[in-house]
Amino acid sequence: MTPNNPLKQYFRQPSIYIRLPSQGQYYPDGALDMPPNQELPVLPMTAVDEITYRTPDALFNGAAMVNVIQSCCPNIKDAWSIPAMDVDTILVGIRVASYGHSMELGSQCPKCKHDHEFSVDLRQVLDQLKTPDYTSAVRYGDLEFYFRPMTYKNLNENNQLQFEQQKVMAMMPDSEIPDADKISSITDALKRLTMITIEALCQSIGAVKTPSALVTEQEFIRELMQNCDRNVFNGVRDHIVKLKTSSELQPLKITCPECQNAYDQGMTLDMSSFFAAAS
Ligand SMILES: [Zn+2]
């Protein structure tokens, strides 16, 4: 920025302040500049930010959102290292700062199939976001598992890998290749999906404690998850899923204006609809 620009006072100003569910924990040194009152200013998007997140490719690999987050939340210096539990709060914060707190969503009543629109107050959505408890350990015999949240980078890589594998599997039935080859390709894709799951679990395990050692090395933990009893594996997986779900957006309670049926509507921050809906 040019020093002494007389127009500087007209640059965008923070329009809301957010509190991170993580309270700034889990960020590596230098990734977050936490203000003393724990409230992070959020600036509205610039025109460049808006164009950046709309670039389909950039959206997909997460790089676009990283740039937009760092532009709108200047206290976040490295958006790739944001712990998963903070991502929704930050994205909702940017949406509120840029387009206001009210968001229109479309929904179809599952009972009478009536399509209607309703309005969500995103400030309430922000208030409802909870902090999952990563402090408690899970014990199996002599083993104690300690957990940590995935980073935004982990989330992105996993989503991308999963999407690619699902694409392979979805294309399979129509393709011209012989059935025997299809089966082996599907088996391969399923194996790779399992590997992605194992990888995601390992990214969520901070340490494993035995009576004689505290193991934090990812390669050792990965080998354990590949070779442990399925009960241990499933128990660890379920605990991680529970932690993840507890910090997710709660479904919205909707009443159909046509037939008065009350139902839950899931809410996702799928970027394309979450931000595009505002324009
Ligand atoms: Zn209805």
PDB file of C-alpha atoms and ligand atoms in Angstrom:
ATOM      1  CA  MET A   1       0.000   0.000   0.000  1.00  0.00           C
ATOM      2  CA  THR A   2       1.174   3.521  -0.811  1.00  0.00           C
ATOM      3  CA  PRO A   3       2.016   5.553   2.292  1.00  0.00           C
ATOM      4  CA  ASN A   4       0.274   8.909   2.709  1.00  0.00           C
ATOM      5  CA  ASN A   5      -2.614   8.075   0.408  1.00  0.00           C
ATOM      6  CA  PRO A   6      -5.317  10.642   1.309  1.00  0.00           C
ATOM      7  CA  LEU A   7      -7.932   8.072   0.233  1.00  0.00           C
ATOM      8  CA  LYS A   8      -6.792   5.536   2.820  1.00  0.00           C
ATOM      9  CA  GLN A   9      -9.565   6.415   5.262  1.00  0.00           C
ATOM     10  CA  TYR A  10     -12.059   5.322   2.598  1.00  0.00           C
ATOM     11  CA  PHE A  11     -10.646   1.810   2.284  1.00  0.00           C
ATOM     12  CA  ARG A  12     -12.798  -1.038   3.570  1.00  0.00           C
ATOM     13  CA  GLN A  13     -13.212  -1.215   7.330  1.00  0.00           C
ATOM     14  CA  PRO A  14     -13.943  -4.218   9.562  1.00  0.00           C
ATOM     15  CA  SER A  15     -17.693  -4.701   9.619  1.00  0.00           C
ATOM     16  CA  ILE A  16     -17.892  -7.473  12.187  1.00  0.00           C
ATOM     17  CA  TYR A  17     -15.686  -9.138  14.798  1.00  0.00           C
ATOM     18  CA  ILE A  18     -15.647 -12.891  15.340  1.00  0.00           C
ATOM     19  CA  ARG A  19     -14.512 -15.170  18.157  1.00  0.00           C
ATOM     20  CA  LEU A  20     -12.830 -18.353  17.011  1.00  0.00           C
ATOM     21  CA  PRO A  21     -14.206 -21.623  18.450  1.00  0.00           C
ATOM     22  CA  SER A  22     -10.579 -22.774  18.869  1.00  0.00           C
ATOM     23  CA  GLN A  23      -9.746 -19.581  20.831  1.00  0.00           C
ATOM     24  CA  GLY A  24      -6.563 -19.533  18.794  1.00  0.00           C
ATOM     25  CA  GLN A  25      -5.347 -22.971  19.879  1.00  0.00           C
ATOM     26  CA  TYR A  26      -3.822 -25.369  17.327  1.00  0.00           C
ATOM     27  CA  TYR A  27      -2.426 -22.606  15.107  1.00  0.00           C
ATOM     28  CA  PRO A  28       1.294 -22.984  14.442  1.00  0.00           C
ATOM     29  CA  ASP A  29       3.524 -20.053  15.418  1.00  0.00           C
ATOM     30  CA  GLY A  30       3.036 -17.091  13.127  1.00  0.00           C
ATOM     31  CA  ALA A  31      -0.187 -18.366  11.518  1.00  0.00           C
ATOM     32  CA  LEU A  32      -2.487 -16.224  13.682  1.00  0.00           C
ATOM     33  CA  ASP A  33      -2.063 -12.801  15.214  1.00  0.00           C
ATOM     34  CA  MET A  34      -4.606 -13.019  18.061  1.00  0.00           C
ATOM     35  CA  PRO A  35      -5.828  -9.644  19.370  1.00  0.00           C
ATOM     36  CA  PRO A  36      -5.774  -9.315  23.193  1.00  0.00           C
ATOM     37  CA  ASN A  37      -9.601  -9.266  23.391  1.00  0.00           C
ATOM     38  CA  GLN A  38      -9.784 -12.446  21.242  1.00  0.00           C
ATOM     39  CA  GLU A  39     -12.044 -10.719  18.694  1.00  0.00           C
ATOM     40  CA  LEU A  40     -10.903 -10.912  15.090  1.00  0.00           C
ATOM     41  CA  PRO A  41     -11.902  -8.083  12.747  1.00  0.00           C
ATOM     42  CA  VAL A  42     -13.463  -9.236   9.458  1.00  0.00           C
ATOM     43  CA  LEU A  43     -13.352  -6.974   6.404  1.00  0.00           C
ATOM     44  CA  PRO A  44     -15.839  -7.149   3.536  1.00  0.00           C
ATOM     45  CA  MET A  45     -14.520  -8.765   0.355  1.00  0.00           C
ATOM     46  CA  THR A  46     -12.912  -6.566  -2.280  1.00  0.00           C
ATOM     47  CA  ALA A  47     -13.847  -6.922  -5.964  1.00  0.00           C
ATOM     48  CA  VAL A  48     -10.704  -8.992  -6.443  1.00  0.00           C
ATOM     49  CA  ASP A  49     -11.675 -11.336  -3.574  1.00  0.00           C
ATOM     50  CA  GLU A  50     -15.083 -11.815  -5.130  1.00  0.00           C
ATOM     51  CA  ILE A  51     -13.588 -12.670  -8.530  1.00  0.00           C
ATOM     52  CA  THR A  52     -11.029 -14.960  -6.888  1.00  0.00           C
ATOM     53  CA  TYR A  53     -13.496 -17.209  -5.119  1.00  0.00           C
ATOM     54  CA  ARG A  54     -15.678 -17.408  -8.216  1.00  0.00           C
ATOM     55  CA  THR A  55     -12.891 -18.922 -10.318  1.00  0.00           C
ATOM     56  CA  PRO A  56     -14.094 -22.525 -10.537  1.00  0.00           C
ATOM     57  CA  ASP A  57     -10.667 -24.174 -10.490  1.00  0.00           C
ATOM     58  CA  ALA A  58      -9.329 -22.062  -7.683  1.00  0.00           C
ATOM     59  CA  LEU A  59     -12.432 -22.808  -5.637  1.00  0.00           C
ATOM     60  CA  PHE A  60     -11.839 -26.429  -6.034  1.00  0.00           C
ATOM     61  CA  ASN A  61      -8.283 -26.624  -4.776  1.00  0.00           C
ATOM     62  CA  GLY A  62      -8.936 -24.287  -1.863  1.00  0.00           C
ATOM     63  CA  ALA A  63      -6.282 -21.773  -2.922  1.00  0.00           C
ATOM     64  CA  ALA A  64      -8.947 -19.202  -3.771  1.00  0.00           C
ATOM     65  CA  MET A  65     -10.544 -19.392  -0.341  1.00  0.00           C
ATOM     66  CA  VAL A  66      -7.147 -19.168   1.336  1.00  0.00           C
ATOM     67  CA  ASN A  67      -6.517 -15.860  -0.441  1.00  0.00           C
ATOM     68  CA  VAL A  68      -9.975 -14.537   0.372  1.00  0.00           C
ATOM     69  CA  ILE A  69      -9.675 -15.534   4.049  1.00  0.00           C
ATOM     70  CA  GLN A  70      -6.269 -13.884   4.417  1.00  0.00           C
ATOM     71  CA  SER A  71      -7.560 -10.760   2.671  1.00  0.00           C
ATOM     72  CA  CYS A  72     -10.731 -10.449   4.789  1.00  0.00           C
ATOM     73  CA  CYS A  73      -9.238 -11.651   8.102  1.00  0.00           C
ATOM     74  CA  PRO A  74      -5.854  -9.926   8.141  1.00  0.00           C
ATOM     75  CA  ASN A  75      -5.051 -11.428  11.563  1.00  0.00           C
ATOM     76  CA  ILE A  76      -4.935 -14.858   9.922  1.00  0.00           C
ATOM     77  CA  LYS A  77      -1.527 -15.071   8.303  1.00  0.00           C
ATOM     78  CA  ASP A  78      -1.712 -18.654   7.057  1.00  0.00           C
ATOM     79  CA  ALA A  79      -5.226 -19.810   6.241  1.00  0.00           C
ATOM     80  CA  TRP A  80      -4.054 -23.342   5.289  1.00  0.00           C
ATOM     81  CA  SER A  81      -3.335 -24.036   8.950  1.00  0.00           C
ATOM     82  CA  ILE A  82      -6.776 -22.995  10.250  1.00  0.00           C
ATOM     83  CA  PRO A  83      -8.105 -25.844  12.433  1.00  0.00           C
ATOM     84  CA  ALA A  84     -11.282 -27.401  10.998  1.00  0.00           C
ATOM     85  CA  MET A  85     -13.480 -26.158  13.873  1.00  0.00           C
ATOM     86  CA  ASP A  86     -12.814 -22.505  12.915  1.00  0.00           C
ATOM     87  CA  VAL A  87     -13.503 -22.762   9.190  1.00  0.00           C
ATOM     88  CA  ASP A  88     -17.303 -22.306   9.320  1.00  0.00           C
ATOM     89  CA  THR A  89     -17.088 -19.369  11.721  1.00  0.00           C
ATOM     90  CA  ILE A  90     -14.597 -17.606   9.460  1.00  0.00           C
ATOM     91  CA  LEU A  91     -16.587 -18.234   6.258  1.00  0.00           C
ATOM     92  CA  VAL A  92     -19.868 -17.148   7.835  1.00  0.00           C
ATOM     93  CA  GLY A  93     -18.053 -14.075   9.196  1.00  0.00           C
ATOM     94  CA  ILE A  94     -16.824 -13.132   5.705  1.00  0.00           C
ATOM     95  CA  ARG A  95     -20.326 -13.662   4.296  1.00  0.00           C
ATOM     96  CA  VAL A  96     -21.829 -11.380   6.977  1.00  0.00           C
ATOM     97  CA  ALA A  97     -19.115  -8.740   6.540  1.00  0.00           C
ATOM     98  CA  SER A  98     -19.617  -8.697   2.760  1.00  0.00           C
ATOM     99  CA  TYR A  99     -23.366  -9.141   2.247  1.00  0.00           C
ATOM    100  CA  GLY A 100     -25.052  -8.627   5.616  1.00  0.00           C
ATOM    101  CA  HIS A 101     -26.405 -11.074   8.160  1.00  0.00           C
ATOM    102  CA  SER A 102     -29.537 -12.204   6.388  1.00  0.00           C
ATOM    103  CA  MET A 103     -29.327 -15.020   3.847  1.00  0.00           C
ATOM    104  CA  GLU A 104     -32.106 -16.399   1.657  1.00  0.00           C
ATOM    105  CA  LEU A 105     -32.187 -20.152   1.177  1.00  0.00           C
ATOM    106  CA  GLY A 106     -34.406 -22.336  -0.941  1.00  0.00           C
ATOM    107  CA  SER A 107     -36.012 -25.469   0.471  1.00  0.00           C
ATOM    108  CA  GLN A 108     -38.487 -28.140  -0.544  1.00  0.00           C
ATOM    109  CA  CYS A 109     -40.958 -29.514   1.982  1.00  0.00           C
ATOM    110  CA  PRO A 110     -40.345 -33.290   2.190  1.00  0.00           C
ATOM    111  CA  LYS A 111     -44.072 -33.877   2.820  1.00  0.00           C
ATOM    112  CA  CYS A 112     -45.948 -31.815   0.214  1.00  0.00           C
ATOM    113  CA  LYS A 113     -42.967 -31.040  -2.095  1.00  0.00           C
ATOM    114  CA  HIS A 114     -43.744 -27.319  -1.936  1.00  0.00           C
ATOM    115  CA  ASP A 115     -40.720 -25.146  -2.900  1.00  0.00           C
ATOM    116  CA  HIS A 116     -40.258 -22.079  -0.756  1.00  0.00           C
ATOM    117  CA  GLU A 117     -37.626 -19.577   0.328  1.00  0.00           C
ATOM    118  CA  PHE A 118     -36.773 -18.649   3.857  1.00  0.00           C
ATOM    119  CA  SER A 119     -34.368 -16.282   5.484  1.00  0.00           C
ATOM    120  CA  VAL A 120     -31.571 -17.254   7.919  1.00  0.00           C
ATOM    121  CA  ASP A 121     -29.952 -14.881  10.367  1.00  0.00           C
ATOM    122  CA  LEU A 122     -26.271 -15.749  10.070  1.00  0.00           C
ATOM    123  CA  ARG A 123     -25.477 -14.102  13.433  1.00  0.00           C
ATOM    124  CA  GLN A 124     -27.563 -16.807  15.088  1.00  0.00           C
ATOM    125  CA  VAL A 125     -25.744 -19.423  13.024  1.00  0.00           C
ATOM    126  CA  LEU A 126     -22.448 -18.020  14.343  1.00  0.00           C
ATOM    127  CA  ASP A 127     -23.696 -18.147  17.942  1.00  0.00           C
ATOM    128  CA  GLN A 128     -24.712 -21.784  17.583  1.00  0.00           C
ATOM    129  CA  LEU A 129     -21.306 -23.042  16.432  1.00  0.00           C
ATOM    130  CA  LYS A 130     -19.775 -25.115  19.214  1.00  0.00           C
ATOM    131  CA  THR A 131     -16.240 -25.937  20.217  1.00  0.00           C
ATOM    132  CA  PRO A 132     -15.573 -29.676  20.152  1.00  0.00           C
ATOM    133  CA  ASP A 133     -13.694 -31.129  23.110  1.00  0.00           C
ATOM    134  CA  TYR A 134     -10.312 -32.298  21.869  1.00  0.00           C
ATOM    135  CA  THR A 135      -8.881 -32.664  25.363  1.00  0.00           C
ATOM    136  CA  SER A 136     -10.302 -36.063  26.293  1.00  0.00           C
ATOM    137  CA  ALA A 137      -8.375 -39.191  25.353  1.00  0.00           C
ATOM    138  CA  VAL A 138      -9.792 -42.538  24.238  1.00  0.00           C
ATOM    139  CA  ARG A 139      -8.406 -45.681  25.850  1.00  0.00           C
ATOM    140  CA  TYR A 140      -8.092 -49.201  24.406  1.00  0.00           C
ATOM    141  CA  GLY A 141      -6.268 -51.603  26.715  1.00  0.00           C
ATOM    142  CA  ASP A 142      -2.778 -50.175  27.063  1.00  0.00           C
ATOM    143  CA  LEU A 143      -3.243 -47.608  24.315  1.00  0.00           C
ATOM    144  CA  GLU A 144      -4.400 -44.049  24.831  1.00  0.00           C
ATOM    145  CA  PHE A 145      -5.334 -41.928  21.782  1.00  0.00           C
ATOM    146  CA  TYR A 146      -5.079 -38.130  21.860  1.00  0.00           C
ATOM    147  CA  PHE A 147      -6.820 -36.084  19.194  1.00  0.00           C
ATOM    148  CA  ARG A 148      -6.349 -32.827  17.304  1.00  0.00           C
ATOM    149  CA  PRO A 149      -8.404 -31.059  14.633  1.00  0.00           C
ATOM    150  CA  MET A 150      -7.543 -31.380  10.955  1.00  0.00           C
ATOM    151  CA  THR A 151      -6.265 -28.276   9.213  1.00  0.00           C
ATOM    152  CA  TYR A 152      -7.996 -26.480   6.356  1.00  0.00           C
ATOM    153  CA  LYS A 153      -5.262 -27.921   4.125  1.00  0.00           C
ATOM    154  CA  ASN A 154      -6.051 -31.492   5.279  1.00  0.00           C
ATOM    155  CA  LEU A 155      -9.767 -30.918   4.695  1.00  0.00           C
ATOM    156  CA  ASN A 156      -9.160 -29.650   1.187  1.00  0.00           C
ATOM    157  CA  GLU A 157      -6.832 -32.455   0.191  1.00  0.00           C
ATOM    158  CA  ASN A 158      -9.213 -35.087   1.529  1.00  0.00           C
ATOM    159  CA  ASN A 159     -12.242 -33.580  -0.192  1.00  0.00           C
ATOM    160  CA  GLN A 160     -10.379 -33.443  -3.470  1.00  0.00           C
ATOM    161  CA  LEU A 161      -9.121 -37.034  -3.276  1.00  0.00           C
ATOM    162  CA  GLN A 162     -12.552 -38.274  -2.278  1.00  0.00           C
ATOM    163  CA  PHE A 163     -14.178 -36.372  -5.130  1.00  0.00           C
ATOM    164  CA  GLU A 164     -11.747 -37.835  -7.657  1.00  0.00           C
ATOM    165  CA  GLN A 165     -12.334 -41.383  -6.434  1.00  0.00           C
ATOM    166  CA  GLN A 166     -16.106 -40.955  -6.426  1.00  0.00           C
ATOM    167  CA  LYS A 167     -15.893 -39.615  -9.985  1.00  0.00           C
ATOM    168  CA  VAL A 168     -13.984 -42.748 -11.050  1.00  0.00           C
ATOM    169  CA  MET A 169     -16.639 -44.943  -9.447  1.00  0.00           C
ATOM    170  CA  ALA A 170     -19.564 -42.999 -10.888  1.00  0.00           C
ATOM    171  CA  MET A 171     -18.174 -43.196 -14.431  1.00  0.00           C
ATOM    172  CA  MET A 172     -17.539 -46.916 -14.231  1.00  0.00           C
ATOM    173  CA  PRO A 173     -20.955 -48.466 -15.097  1.00  0.00           C
ATOM    174  CA  ASP A 174     -21.232 -46.551 -18.404  1.00  0.00           C
ATOM    175  CA  SER A 175     -17.729 -47.056 -19.679  1.00  0.00           C
ATOM    176  CA  GLU A 176     -16.851 -49.443 -22.486  1.00  0.00           C
ATOM    177  CA  ILE A 177     -14.311 -51.534 -20.604  1.00  0.00           C
ATOM    178  CA  PRO A 178     -14.903 -55.266 -19.904  1.00  0.00           C
ATOM    179  CA  ASP A 179     -16.709 -56.204 -16.662  1.00  0.00           C
ATOM    180  CA  ALA A 180     -13.701 -57.941 -15.116  1.00  0.00           C
ATOM    181  CA  ASP A 181     -11.652 -54.750 -15.524  1.00  0.00           C
ATOM    182  CA  LYS A 182     -14.499 -52.673 -14.085  1.00  0.00           C
ATOM    183  CA  ILE A 183     -14.579 -54.804 -10.953  1.00  0.00           C
ATOM    184  CA  SER A 184     -10.850 -54.470 -10.435  1.00  0.00           C
ATOM    185  CA  SER A 185     -11.039 -50.706 -11.006  1.00  0.00           C
ATOM    186  CA  ILE A 186     -13.855 -50.400  -8.479  1.00  0.00           C
ATOM    187  CA  THR A 187     -11.891 -52.523  -6.009  1.00  0.00           C
ATOM    188  CA  ASP A 188      -8.896 -50.221  -6.521  1.00  0.00           C
ATOM    189  CA  ALA A 189     -11.026 -47.121  -6.040  1.00  0.00           C
ATOM    190  CA  LEU A 190     -12.520 -48.552  -2.840  1.00  0.00           C
ATOM    191  CA  LYS A 191      -9.046 -49.387  -1.543  1.00  0.00           C
ATOM    192  CA  ARG A 192      -7.900 -45.848  -2.243  1.00  0.00           C
ATOM    193  CA  LEU A 193     -10.981 -44.459  -0.474  1.00  0.00           C
ATOM    194  CA  THR A 194     -10.063 -46.582   2.553  1.00  0.00           C
ATOM    195  CA  MET A 195      -6.521 -45.174   2.399  1.00  0.00           C
ATOM    196  CA  ILE A 196      -7.974 -41.651   2.323  1.00  0.00           C
ATOM    197  CA  THR A 197     -10.058 -42.490   5.404  1.00  0.00           C
ATOM    198  CA  ILE A 198      -7.001 -43.853   7.224  1.00  0.00           C
ATOM    199  CA  GLU A 199      -5.040 -40.743   6.268  1.00  0.00           C
ATOM    200  CA  ALA A 200      -7.834 -38.483   7.547  1.00  0.00           C
ATOM    201  CA  LEU A 201      -7.922 -40.404  10.845  1.00  0.00           C
ATOM    202  CA  CYS A 202      -4.150 -40.109  11.229  1.00  0.00           C
ATOM    203  CA  GLN A 203      -4.368 -36.362  10.652  1.00  0.00           C
ATOM    204  CA  SER A 204      -6.822 -36.206  13.553  1.00  0.00           C
ATOM    205  CA  ILE A 205      -4.668 -38.229  15.971  1.00  0.00           C
ATOM    206  CA  GLY A 206      -2.139 -36.061  17.734  1.00  0.00           C
ATOM    207  CA  ALA A 207      -0.468 -38.775  19.796  1.00  0.00           C
ATOM    208  CA  VAL A 208      -0.746 -42.368  20.973  1.00  0.00           C
ATOM    209  CA  LYS A 209       0.453 -43.197  24.459  1.00  0.00           C
ATOM    210  CA  THR A 210       1.639 -46.659  25.487  1.00  0.00           C
ATOM    211  CA  PRO A 211       2.850 -47.651  28.979  1.00  0.00           C
ATOM    212  CA  SER A 212       6.420 -46.949  27.810  1.00  0.00           C
ATOM    213  CA  ALA A 213       6.228 -44.311  25.056  1.00  0.00           C
ATOM    214  CA  LEU A 214       4.420 -41.258  23.739  1.00  0.00           C
ATOM    215  CA  VAL A 215       4.246 -41.604  19.960  1.00  0.00           C
ATOM    216  CA  THR A 216       3.589 -38.501  17.861  1.00  0.00           C
ATOM    217  CA  GLU A 217       5.252 -39.560  14.584  1.00  0.00           C
ATOM    218  CA  GLN A 218       2.643 -39.685  11.825  1.00  0.00           C
ATOM    219  CA  GLU A 219       4.257 -42.647  10.037  1.00  0.00           C
ATOM    220  CA  PHE A 220       4.142 -44.790  13.205  1.00  0.00           C
ATOM    221  CA  ILE A 221       0.518 -43.828  13.878  1.00  0.00           C
ATOM    222  CA  ARG A 222      -0.407 -44.582  10.249  1.00  0.00           C
ATOM    223  CA  GLU A 223       1.111 -48.077  10.534  1.00  0.00           C
ATOM    224  CA  LEU A 224      -0.814 -48.660  13.734  1.00  0.00           C
ATOM    225  CA  MET A 225      -4.109 -47.688  12.068  1.00  0.00           C
ATOM    226  CA  GLN A 226      -3.341 -50.009   9.133  1.00  0.00           C
ATOM    227  CA  ASN A 227      -2.551 -52.930  11.393  1.00  0.00           C
ATOM    228  CA  CYS A 228      -4.703 -52.580  14.500  1.00  0.00           C
ATOM    229  CA  ASP A 229      -7.732 -54.625  15.496  1.00  0.00           C
ATOM    230  CA  ARG A 230     -10.875 -53.409  13.689  1.00  0.00           C
ATOM    231  CA  ASN A 231     -12.573 -52.629  17.024  1.00  0.00           C
ATOM    232  CA  VAL A 232      -9.809 -50.176  17.905  1.00  0.00           C
ATOM    233  CA  PHE A 233      -9.973 -48.693  14.403  1.00  0.00           C
ATOM    234  CA  ASN A 234     -13.769 -48.281  14.491  1.00  0.00           C
ATOM    235  CA  GLY A 235     -13.698 -46.847  18.010  1.00  0.00           C
ATOM    236  CA  VAL A 236     -11.110 -44.224  17.048  1.00  0.00           C
ATOM    237  CA  ARG A 237     -12.991 -43.412  13.832  1.00  0.00           C
ATOM    238  CA  ASP A 238     -16.326 -42.995  15.659  1.00  0.00           C
ATOM    239  CA  HIS A 239     -14.753 -40.687  18.232  1.00  0.00           C
ATOM    240  CA  ILE A 240     -13.267 -38.498  15.479  1.00  0.00           C
ATOM    241  CA  VAL A 241     -16.581 -38.387  13.605  1.00  0.00           C
ATOM    242  CA  LYS A 242     -18.340 -37.374  16.851  1.00  0.00           C
ATOM    243  CA  LEU A 243     -15.847 -34.544  17.436  1.00  0.00           C
ATOM    244  CA  LYS A 244     -16.293 -33.347  13.865  1.00  0.00           C
ATOM    245  CA  THR A 245     -20.110 -33.472  13.949  1.00  0.00           C
ATOM    246  CA  SER A 246     -20.280 -31.603  17.251  1.00  0.00           C
ATOM    247  CA  SER A 247     -18.684 -28.535  15.656  1.00  0.00           C
ATOM    248  CA  GLU A 248     -20.746 -28.595  12.471  1.00  0.00           C
ATOM    249  CA  LEU A 249     -23.612 -26.308  11.570  1.00  0.00           C
ATOM    250  CA  GLN A 250     -26.836 -27.485  13.164  1.00  0.00           C
ATOM    251  CA  PRO A 251     -29.756 -28.205  10.830  1.00  0.00           C
ATOM    252  CA  LEU A 252     -32.298 -25.399  10.561  1.00  0.00           C
ATOM    253  CA  LYS A 253     -35.832 -25.875  11.891  1.00  0.00           C
ATOM    254  CA  ILE A 254     -38.217 -25.084   9.056  1.00  0.00           C
ATOM    255  CA  THR A 255     -42.017 -24.929   8.908  1.00  0.00           C
ATOM    256  CA  CYS A 256     -43.591 -25.396   5.488  1.00  0.00           C
ATOM    257  CA  PRO A 257     -45.771 -22.353   4.674  1.00  0.00           C
ATOM    258  CA  GLU A 258     -48.055 -24.577   2.598  1.00  0.00           C
ATOM    259  CA  CYS A 259     -48.845 -27.551   4.891  1.00  0.00           C
ATOM    260  CA  GLN A 260     -47.283 -26.408   8.225  1.00  0.00           C
ATOM    261  CA  ASN A 261     -45.086 -29.503   8.293  1.00  0.00           C
ATOM    262  CA  ALA A 262     -42.050 -28.912  10.561  1.00  0.00           C
ATOM    263  CA  TYR A 263     -38.766 -30.387   9.343  1.00  0.00           C
ATOM    264  CA  ASP A 264     -34.987 -30.075   9.601  1.00  0.00           C
ATOM    265  CA  GLN A 265     -33.040 -28.581   6.737  1.00  0.00           C
ATOM    266  CA  GLY A 266     -29.302 -29.269   6.672  1.00  0.00           C
ATOM    267  CA  MET A 267     -27.080 -26.277   6.051  1.00  0.00           C
ATOM    268  CA  THR A 268     -23.746 -26.478   4.296  1.00  0.00           C
ATOM    269  CA  LEU A 269     -21.214 -23.846   3.464  1.00  0.00           C
ATOM    270  CA  ASP A 270     -20.732 -25.209  -0.004  1.00  0.00           C
ATOM    271  CA  MET A 271     -18.867 -22.258  -1.479  1.00  0.00           C
ATOM    272  CA  SER A 272     -20.621 -22.012  -4.812  1.00  0.00           C
ATOM    273  CA  SER A 273     -24.076 -21.639  -3.269  1.00  0.00           C
ATOM    274  CA  PHE A 274     -23.025 -20.007  -0.007  1.00  0.00           C
ATOM    275  CA  PHE A 275     -21.412 -17.003  -1.653  1.00  0.00           C
ATOM    276  CA  ALA A 276     -23.118 -16.900  -5.032  1.00  0.00           C
ATOM    277  CA  ALA A 277     -26.555 -16.662  -3.392  1.00  0.00           C
ATOM    278  CA  ALA A 278     -25.719 -13.155  -2.269  1.00  0.00           C
ATOM    279  CA  SER A 279     -25.437 -11.570  -5.671  1.00  0.00           C
TER     280      SER A 279
HETATM  281 ZN    ZN B   1     -45.356 -28.838   3.044  1.00  0.00          ZN
END
